[in-house]
Amino acid sequence: MGLYEKLLNGEEKLSLVGLGYVGMPIAVAFAKKVKVVGFDLNERKIALYKEGIDPTNEVGGDVIKNTKVEFTADASRLREAKFHIVAVPTPVNDDHTPDLSPVEGASRLLGQNLSKGSVIVFESTVYPGVTEEICVPILEKESGLKCGVDFKIGYSPERINPGDKVHRLETITKIVSGMDEETLDTVAKVYELVVEAGVYRAESIKVAEAAKVIENSQRDINIAFMNELSIIFHKMGIDTKAVLEAAGTKWNFLKFFPGLVGGHCIGVDPYYLTYKAEELGYHSQIILSGRRINDDMGKYVAESLVKNLIKTDIPVKGAKVAILGFTFKENCPDTRNTKVIDIYKELGEYGIKPAVVDPAADAEEAERLYGITFQSLKEIQGMDAVVIAVAHDQFLELGKEEIGAFFRPEHKTKVLMDIKGLLDKNNYQEGYLYWRL
């Protein structure tokens, strides 16, 4: 009887290492089919899960309360499982080089609690070669076991889109790979238990790693093109959104839009690919150009706001500015790697300390990471400028009267920065200096 069959009949357990926005939904999905140990180093997070609270808002508190996942911060409990999924973040350092410490740390912990006959599948986004060349030696050293003999490895890149209730684990085709045909078959069958859309069997672990890292690199480049167009069209006095709507009537025009590119994937993954390329002696041309454009967009927005204050004869230093939205994307509480912070910091260089509002964000996280305390929408009054930075549902409900109440009544022209183009610009032609990417 193989590992897949033993998981199905309850003889063996599956473990999930890393219970964030990616790992937790995976653990919950598998717990409907097999026994699951959900492990995370963050004891506070584990305590919340045990209380039936979902700090990620990915599946909701009701689902957490009723899940059969055995949540734990005790690494020794990983010994109870034979099929392990590693879903820890892979960020970049300040110099944009890969920070592999989370995946290396997870490999060490798992290696210390690994038993013969185990299969380990990594989901963390990495450059091709990390699983076999970095993670496997750590697993072998910590466990004293031999890969290919005592345990097997695979790779299945995460494709979960945080905050997206349509494109979920179950509905997105899952790429799977294994070190050999037997492992690939086991990994594929296990994931097929929860992925309704089915799996795609990649021919090797490196192919699966590469497929993941280029998915977000492609999106990054396309968004960078839109951001560059936005900068050009602003100089021409043309509305970018109007241009894209016109161009979008052609069947093969790719519908991307300008914006702030943050989060853990699109703004990070390209650096993993270019880092490995540099190691091999190739300096990226297109990928890094796109990264430079996208990394500078927060500064560009802030500078545009300052120019608009000057146009309306409002003193820049000490101007009262409100930023609505701080998370890296809409309807998601995650503030890590948000690019809105770039707007906040750049405005600080001009002597402006913005008030920040985000009813959807993790307020404790924002204060811990950035030292920012959120204000409520009710507190936003007497502003010289307002920046709508994130397309939260709460902000979509704001009407013209509510938005107008944010400003100082004496301003004949109100500076309104609508980064995502949420509003109908025709409603803000009179009495406003309306600006959007």
Coordinates of C-alpha atoms in Angstrom, one line a residue:
M1 CA 0.0 0.0 0.0
G2 CA 1.4 3.4 -1.1
L3 CA 1.5 6.7 0.8
Y4 CA -1.5 8.0 -1.1
E5 CA -3.6 5.1 0.0
K6 CA -2.4 5.4 3.6
L7 CA -3.4 9.1 3.6
L8 CA -6.8 8.2 2.3
N9 CA -7.5 5.5 4.9
G10 CA -6.2 7.6 7.8
E11 CA -3.0 5.6 8.5
E12 CA -0.8 8.5 7.7
K13 CA -1.1 12.3 8.0
L14 CA -0.3 15.3 5.8
S15 CA 1.5 18.3 7.3
L16 CA 1.4 21.9 6.2
V17 CA 4.5 23.9 7.2
G18 CA 3.6 27.6 7.1
L19 CA 0.0 28.7 7.7
G20 CA -0.2 32.1 6.1
Y21 CA -2.4 33.3 3.2
V22 CA -1.2 30.4 1.1
G23 CA -0.6 27.5 3.5
M24 CA -3.8 27.9 5.7
P25 CA -6.3 27.5 2.8
I26 CA -4.3 24.4 1.6
A27 CA -4.4 22.9 5.1
V28 CA -8.2 23.5 5.4
A29 CA -8.9 22.0 2.0
F30 CA -6.9 18.8 2.7
A31 CA -8.4 18.4 6.1
K32 CA -11.7 17.6 4.4
K33 CA -10.1 14.6 2.8
V34 CA -7.2 13.4 5.1
K35 CA -5.7 14.0 8.5
V36 CA -3.7 17.3 8.6
V37 CA -1.2 18.7 11.0
G38 CA -1.0 22.5 10.5
F39 CA 2.3 23.9 11.7
D40 CA 3.5 27.5 12.0
L41 CA 6.2 29.1 14.2
N42 CA 3.9 32.0 15.0
E43 CA 2.3 31.0 18.3
R44 CA -0.1 34.0 18.2
K45 CA -1.4 33.0 14.7
I46 CA -1.9 29.4 15.9
A47 CA -3.8 30.6 19.0
L48 CA -6.1 32.6 16.7
Y49 CA -6.7 29.6 14.5
K50 CA -7.5 27.5 17.5
E51 CA -10.0 30.1 18.6
G52 CA -11.7 29.9 15.3
I53 CA -10.4 33.3 14.0
D54 CA -9.1 33.7 10.5
P55 CA -6.7 36.7 10.5
T56 CA -6.1 36.3 6.8
N57 CA -9.8 36.5 5.8
E58 CA -9.0 33.8 3.2
V59 CA -11.6 31.2 4.3
G60 CA -13.4 33.0 7.2
G61 CA -13.8 32.3 10.9
D62 CA -16.7 29.8 10.5
V63 CA -14.6 27.6 8.3
I64 CA -11.7 27.8 10.7
K65 CA -14.0 26.9 13.7
N66 CA -15.2 23.8 11.9
T67 CA -12.0 22.6 10.2
K68 CA -10.3 19.3 11.4
V69 CA -6.8 20.7 10.9
E70 CA -4.7 20.1 14.0
F71 CA -3.1 23.5 14.5
T72 CA 0.3 23.5 16.3
A73 CA 3.4 25.6 16.9
D74 CA 5.3 22.4 18.1
A75 CA 7.6 21.3 15.4
S76 CA 7.9 17.8 16.9
R77 CA 4.4 17.1 15.8
L78 CA 5.6 17.1 12.2
R79 CA 6.9 13.6 13.0
E80 CA 3.3 12.4 12.9
A81 CA 3.1 13.1 9.1
K82 CA 4.6 11.5 6.1
F83 CA 3.5 13.8 3.3
H84 CA 4.8 17.4 4.0
I85 CA 3.9 20.6 2.1
V86 CA 6.1 23.6 2.7
A87 CA 4.4 26.9 2.1
V88 CA 6.6 29.6 3.6
P89 CA 7.3 33.0 2.1
T90 CA 10.3 33.7 0.0
P91 CA 10.9 37.5 0.1
V92 CA 13.9 39.5 -1.1
N93 CA 16.5 41.5 0.8
D94 CA 16.9 45.2 0.6
D95 CA 19.3 44.8 -2.2
H96 CA 16.7 42.7 -4.1
T97 CA 18.6 39.5 -3.7
P98 CA 16.6 36.4 -2.7
D99 CA 16.0 35.9 1.0
L100 CA 15.9 32.1 1.3
S101 CA 16.1 32.1 5.1
P102 CA 12.4 31.1 5.6
V103 CA 12.6 28.1 3.2
E104 CA 16.0 27.2 4.6
G105 CA 14.6 27.4 8.2
A106 CA 11.5 25.3 7.2
S107 CA 13.9 22.7 5.7
R108 CA 15.9 22.5 8.9
L109 CA 12.8 22.1 11.1
L110 CA 11.4 19.5 8.8
G111 CA 14.7 17.7 8.5
Q112 CA 14.9 17.5 12.3
N113 CA 11.5 15.8 12.4
L114 CA 11.6 13.7 9.2
S115 CA 10.9 10.0 9.1
K116 CA 11.7 7.4 6.4
G117 CA 9.2 7.0 3.6
S118 CA 8.2 10.7 3.6
V119 CA 7.5 12.9 0.6
I120 CA 8.2 16.6 0.9
V121 CA 6.6 19.1 -1.6
F122 CA 7.8 22.7 -1.6
E123 CA 5.3 25.4 -2.7
S124 CA 7.4 28.5 -2.0
T125 CA 8.4 30.5 -5.1
V126 CA 12.1 30.1 -5.9
Y127 CA 14.4 30.2 -8.8
P128 CA 15.1 26.9 -10.6
G129 CA 17.4 24.7 -8.6
V130 CA 16.6 25.8 -5.0
T131 CA 14.5 22.7 -4.1
E132 CA 17.2 20.2 -5.2
E133 CA 20.4 22.2 -4.6
I134 CA 19.6 24.1 -1.4
C135 CA 16.6 22.4 0.4
V136 CA 17.6 18.8 -0.1
P137 CA 21.1 19.1 1.4
I138 CA 19.6 20.8 4.5
L139 CA 17.0 18.0 4.8
E140 CA 19.6 15.3 4.5
K141 CA 22.0 17.0 7.0
E142 CA 19.3 17.5 9.7
S143 CA 17.6 14.1 9.3
G144 CA 20.6 11.9 8.6
L145 CA 18.5 10.4 5.8
K146 CA 19.2 10.1 2.1
C147 CA 17.0 11.8 -0.5
G148 CA 15.9 9.3 -3.1
V149 CA 16.4 6.4 -0.7
D150 CA 14.8 7.4 2.6
F151 CA 12.6 10.3 1.4
K152 CA 11.4 11.8 -1.8
I153 CA 10.8 15.4 -2.9
G154 CA 8.5 17.3 -5.2
Y155 CA 7.6 20.9 -6.1
S156 CA 4.2 22.4 -6.7
P157 CA 4.1 26.2 -7.0
E158 CA 1.4 28.0 -5.2
R159 CA -1.1 29.9 -7.3
I160 CA -3.4 31.2 -4.7
N161 CA -4.4 34.8 -5.2
P162 CA -5.0 36.4 -1.7
G163 CA -8.3 38.1 -1.4
D164 CA -9.7 36.5 -4.6
K165 CA -12.8 34.4 -3.9
V166 CA -13.1 33.2 -7.6
H167 CA -9.6 32.0 -8.3
R168 CA -9.0 29.7 -5.4
L169 CA -6.9 26.6 -4.7
E170 CA -9.7 24.3 -5.9
T171 CA -10.3 26.2 -9.2
I172 CA -6.8 26.8 -10.4
T173 CA -4.9 24.1 -12.4
K174 CA -2.1 22.9 -10.1
I175 CA 1.4 22.3 -11.5
V176 CA 3.0 19.3 -9.8
S177 CA 6.4 17.8 -10.1
G178 CA 8.5 15.1 -8.5
M179 CA 12.1 13.8 -8.4
D180 CA 11.0 10.6 -10.2
E181 CA 7.9 9.1 -11.8
E182 CA 6.7 7.4 -8.6
T183 CA 7.0 10.6 -6.6
L184 CA 5.3 12.6 -9.3
D185 CA 2.4 10.1 -9.4
T186 CA 2.0 10.3 -5.6
V187 CA 2.1 14.1 -5.5
A188 CA -0.3 14.4 -8.4
K189 CA -2.8 12.0 -6.8
V190 CA -2.6 13.8 -3.4
Y191 CA -3.3 17.2 -5.0
E192 CA -6.1 15.9 -7.1
L193 CA -8.0 15.2 -3.9
V194 CA -8.5 19.0 -3.4
V195 CA -7.9 20.6 -6.8
E196 CA -11.1 20.4 -8.8
A197 CA -9.5 22.0 -11.8
G198 CA -7.0 19.2 -12.1
V199 CA -3.2 19.0 -12.1
Y200 CA -0.5 19.5 -14.8
R201 CA 2.4 17.2 -14.5
A202 CA 5.6 19.1 -15.2
E203 CA 8.5 17.1 -16.6
S204 CA 10.9 18.1 -13.8
I205 CA 11.2 20.0 -10.5
K206 CA 13.2 22.8 -12.2
V207 CA 10.6 23.2 -14.9
A208 CA 7.9 23.6 -12.3
E209 CA 10.1 26.2 -10.4
A210 CA 10.7 28.1 -13.6
A211 CA 7.0 28.1 -14.6
K212 CA 6.0 29.7 -11.4
V213 CA 8.7 32.4 -11.4
I214 CA 7.9 33.5 -15.0
E215 CA 4.1 33.7 -14.4
N216 CA 4.5 36.8 -12.2
S217 CA 7.4 38.1 -14.1
Q218 CA 5.2 38.3 -17.2
R219 CA 2.5 40.2 -15.2
D220 CA 5.1 42.5 -13.8
I221 CA 6.5 43.4 -17.2
N222 CA 3.0 44.0 -18.6
I223 CA 2.0 46.3 -15.7
A224 CA 5.3 48.1 -16.1
F225 CA 4.4 48.9 -19.7
M226 CA 1.1 50.3 -18.6
N227 CA 2.8 52.4 -15.9
E228 CA 5.2 53.8 -18.5
L229 CA 2.3 54.6 -20.8
S230 CA 0.6 56.4 -17.9
I231 CA 3.6 58.6 -17.3
I232 CA 3.8 59.4 -21.1
F233 CA 0.1 60.1 -21.5
H234 CA 0.1 62.4 -18.4
K235 CA 2.7 64.5 -20.2
M236 CA 0.5 64.5 -23.3
G237 CA -2.6 65.5 -21.3
I238 CA -4.4 62.2 -22.3
D239 CA -6.4 60.0 -19.9
T240 CA -4.7 56.6 -19.7
K241 CA -7.9 54.7 -18.8
A242 CA -9.7 56.2 -21.8
V243 CA -6.8 55.1 -24.1
L244 CA -6.9 51.5 -22.6
E245 CA -10.6 51.2 -23.0
A246 CA -10.3 52.2 -26.7
A247 CA -7.4 49.9 -27.3
G248 CA -9.2 47.1 -25.5
T249 CA -11.8 46.8 -28.2
K250 CA -9.3 44.9 -30.3
W251 CA -9.6 41.1 -29.7
N252 CA -5.9 40.5 -29.0
F253 CA -5.1 43.6 -26.8
L254 CA -3.9 42.4 -23.4
K255 CA -6.0 44.1 -20.7
F256 CA -3.5 45.2 -18.1
F257 CA -3.7 48.4 -16.1
P258 CA -1.3 50.8 -14.4
G259 CA -0.9 50.6 -10.7
L260 CA 1.3 50.0 -7.6
V261 CA 2.9 46.6 -7.8
G262 CA 3.4 45.2 -4.3
G263 CA 2.7 41.9 -2.5
H264 CA 4.8 38.8 -2.2
C265 CA 4.7 37.6 -5.8
I266 CA 4.6 40.1 -8.7
G267 CA 7.0 42.6 -7.1
V268 CA 9.4 39.8 -5.8
D269 CA 9.5 36.8 -8.1
P270 CA 11.2 38.6 -11.0
Y271 CA 14.2 39.3 -8.8
Y272 CA 14.6 35.5 -8.1
L273 CA 14.8 34.9 -11.8
T274 CA 17.2 37.8 -12.6
Y275 CA 19.4 36.8 -9.6
K276 CA 19.9 33.3 -11.0
A277 CA 20.5 34.7 -14.5
E278 CA 23.2 37.0 -13.1
E279 CA 24.9 34.0 -11.4
L280 CA 25.0 32.4 -14.9
G281 CA 26.5 35.6 -16.5
Y282 CA 23.4 37.1 -18.1
H283 CA 22.2 40.5 -17.1
S284 CA 18.4 40.9 -17.6
Q285 CA 17.3 43.7 -19.9
I286 CA 13.5 43.6 -20.0
I287 CA 12.7 42.1 -16.6
L288 CA 14.8 44.6 -14.6
S289 CA 13.7 47.5 -16.6
G290 CA 10.1 46.6 -15.7
R291 CA 11.0 46.3 -12.1
R292 CA 12.6 49.7 -12.0
I293 CA 9.5 51.3 -13.4
N294 CA 7.2 49.6 -11.0
D295 CA 9.4 50.2 -8.0
D296 CA 9.3 53.9 -8.7
M297 CA 5.6 54.3 -9.1
G298 CA 4.9 55.3 -5.4
K299 CA 7.4 58.1 -5.7
Y300 CA 5.8 59.2 -9.0
V301 CA 2.4 59.3 -7.4
A302 CA 3.7 61.4 -4.5
E303 CA 5.5 63.8 -6.8
S304 CA 2.3 64.2 -8.8
L305 CA 0.3 65.0 -5.7
V306 CA 2.8 67.7 -4.7
K307 CA 2.6 69.2 -8.2
N308 CA -1.2 69.3 -7.9
L309 CA -1.0 71.0 -4.6
I310 CA 1.2 73.7 -6.1
K311 CA -1.2 74.0 -9.1
T312 CA -4.0 74.8 -6.6
D313 CA -1.9 77.2 -4.5
I314 CA -2.0 75.0 -1.4
P315 CA 1.2 75.1 0.6
V316 CA 3.0 71.8 0.4
K317 CA 4.8 71.6 3.7
G318 CA 2.4 70.6 6.4
A319 CA -0.4 70.0 3.9
K320 CA -3.1 67.7 5.3
V321 CA -3.3 64.6 3.1
A322 CA -5.4 61.4 3.6
I323 CA -4.4 58.1 2.0
L324 CA -7.4 55.7 1.7
G325 CA -6.1 52.1 1.6
F326 CA -2.7 50.7 2.7
T327 CA -2.8 47.0 1.9
F328 CA -0.9 45.6 -1.1
K329 CA -4.2 44.7 -2.8
E330 CA -7.9 45.2 -2.4
N331 CA -10.1 43.4 0.1
C332 CA -7.1 41.7 1.7
P333 CA -5.7 42.5 5.2
D334 CA -2.1 41.9 4.3
T335 CA 0.1 45.1 4.5
R336 CA 3.5 43.3 3.9
N337 CA 5.4 44.6 0.9
T338 CA 2.7 47.2 0.2
K339 CA 3.9 49.9 -2.2
V340 CA 1.5 52.5 -0.6
I341 CA 4.3 52.9 2.0
D342 CA 6.4 54.5 -0.8
I343 CA 3.8 57.2 -1.3
Y344 CA 3.7 57.8 2.5
K345 CA 7.5 58.0 2.8
E346 CA 7.9 60.2 -0.2
L347 CA 5.3 62.7 1.0
G348 CA 7.2 62.8 4.3
E349 CA 10.2 64.1 2.4
Y350 CA 8.0 67.1 1.5
G351 CA 7.0 67.7 5.1
I352 CA 3.7 66.0 4.8
K353 CA 2.6 63.3 7.3
P354 CA -0.5 61.7 5.8
A355 CA -3.4 60.3 7.7
V356 CA -4.0 56.7 6.6
V357 CA -7.3 54.9 6.6
D358 CA -7.7 51.2 5.9
P359 CA -10.7 49.3 7.4
A360 CA -9.6 46.0 5.7
A361 CA -6.0 46.0 6.9
D362 CA -4.3 44.2 9.8
A363 CA -3.8 47.3 12.0
E364 CA -1.4 45.6 14.4
E365 CA 0.7 44.4 11.5
A366 CA 0.9 47.9 10.0
E367 CA 1.9 49.5 13.3
R368 CA 4.5 46.8 13.9
L369 CA 6.1 46.9 10.4
Y370 CA 5.7 50.6 9.5
G371 CA 4.9 52.5 12.8
I372 CA 1.6 53.7 11.2
T373 CA -1.6 54.0 13.2
F374 CA -4.7 54.0 11.1
Q375 CA -7.5 56.5 11.4
S376 CA -11.2 56.0 10.7
L377 CA -13.0 57.5 7.8
K378 CA -15.0 59.6 10.2
E379 CA -11.7 61.3 11.3
I380 CA -10.9 62.4 7.7
Q381 CA -11.9 66.0 7.7
G382 CA -10.3 69.3 6.6
M383 CA -8.0 67.7 4.1
D384 CA -6.0 69.5 1.4
A385 CA -5.7 66.3 -0.7
V386 CA -7.1 62.8 -0.7
V387 CA -5.4 59.7 -2.3
I388 CA -7.6 56.7 -3.0
A389 CA -4.8 54.1 -3.1
V390 CA -6.5 50.7 -2.8
A391 CA -9.8 49.5 -4.4
H392 CA -11.4 48.1 -1.2
D393 CA -15.2 47.5 -1.4
Q394 CA -15.7 50.1 1.4
F395 CA -14.2 52.8 -0.8
L396 CA -16.2 51.8 -3.9
E397 CA -19.3 52.7 -1.9
L398 CA -18.2 56.3 -1.3
G399 CA -20.3 58.9 -3.1
K400 CA -19.3 62.3 -4.3
E401 CA -20.9 64.0 -1.2
E402 CA -18.9 61.7 1.2
I403 CA -15.7 62.3 -0.7
G404 CA -16.3 66.1 -0.8
A405 CA -16.7 66.1 3.0
F406 CA -13.1 65.0 3.4
F407 CA -11.8 68.3 2.2
R408 CA -11.5 71.8 3.7
P409 CA -14.7 73.7 2.7
E410 CA -12.7 76.8 1.6
H411 CA -10.9 74.9 -1.1
K412 CA -12.2 76.0 -4.5
T413 CA -10.4 73.2 -6.1
K414 CA -10.0 69.8 -4.3
V415 CA -7.0 67.7 -5.1
L416 CA -8.2 64.1 -5.6
M417 CA -5.8 61.3 -6.5
D418 CA -7.7 58.2 -7.7
I419 CA -4.8 55.8 -8.3
K420 CA -6.9 52.8 -9.4
G421 CA -9.4 54.8 -11.4
L422 CA -12.3 53.8 -9.2
L423 CA -14.4 56.9 -9.7
D424 CA -16.2 58.3 -12.7
K425 CA -14.0 61.2 -13.6
N426 CA -16.9 63.0 -15.2
N427 CA -18.4 63.5 -11.7
Y428 CA -15.2 65.3 -10.6
Q429 CA -14.6 67.8 -13.3
E430 CA -16.0 70.8 -11.5
G431 CA -14.4 71.8 -8.2
Y432 CA -11.7 69.1 -8.3
L433 CA -8.3 68.6 -9.7
Y434 CA -8.9 64.9 -10.4
W435 CA -5.9 62.7 -11.2
R436 CA -5.5 58.9 -11.8
L437 CA -2.9 56.6 -13.2

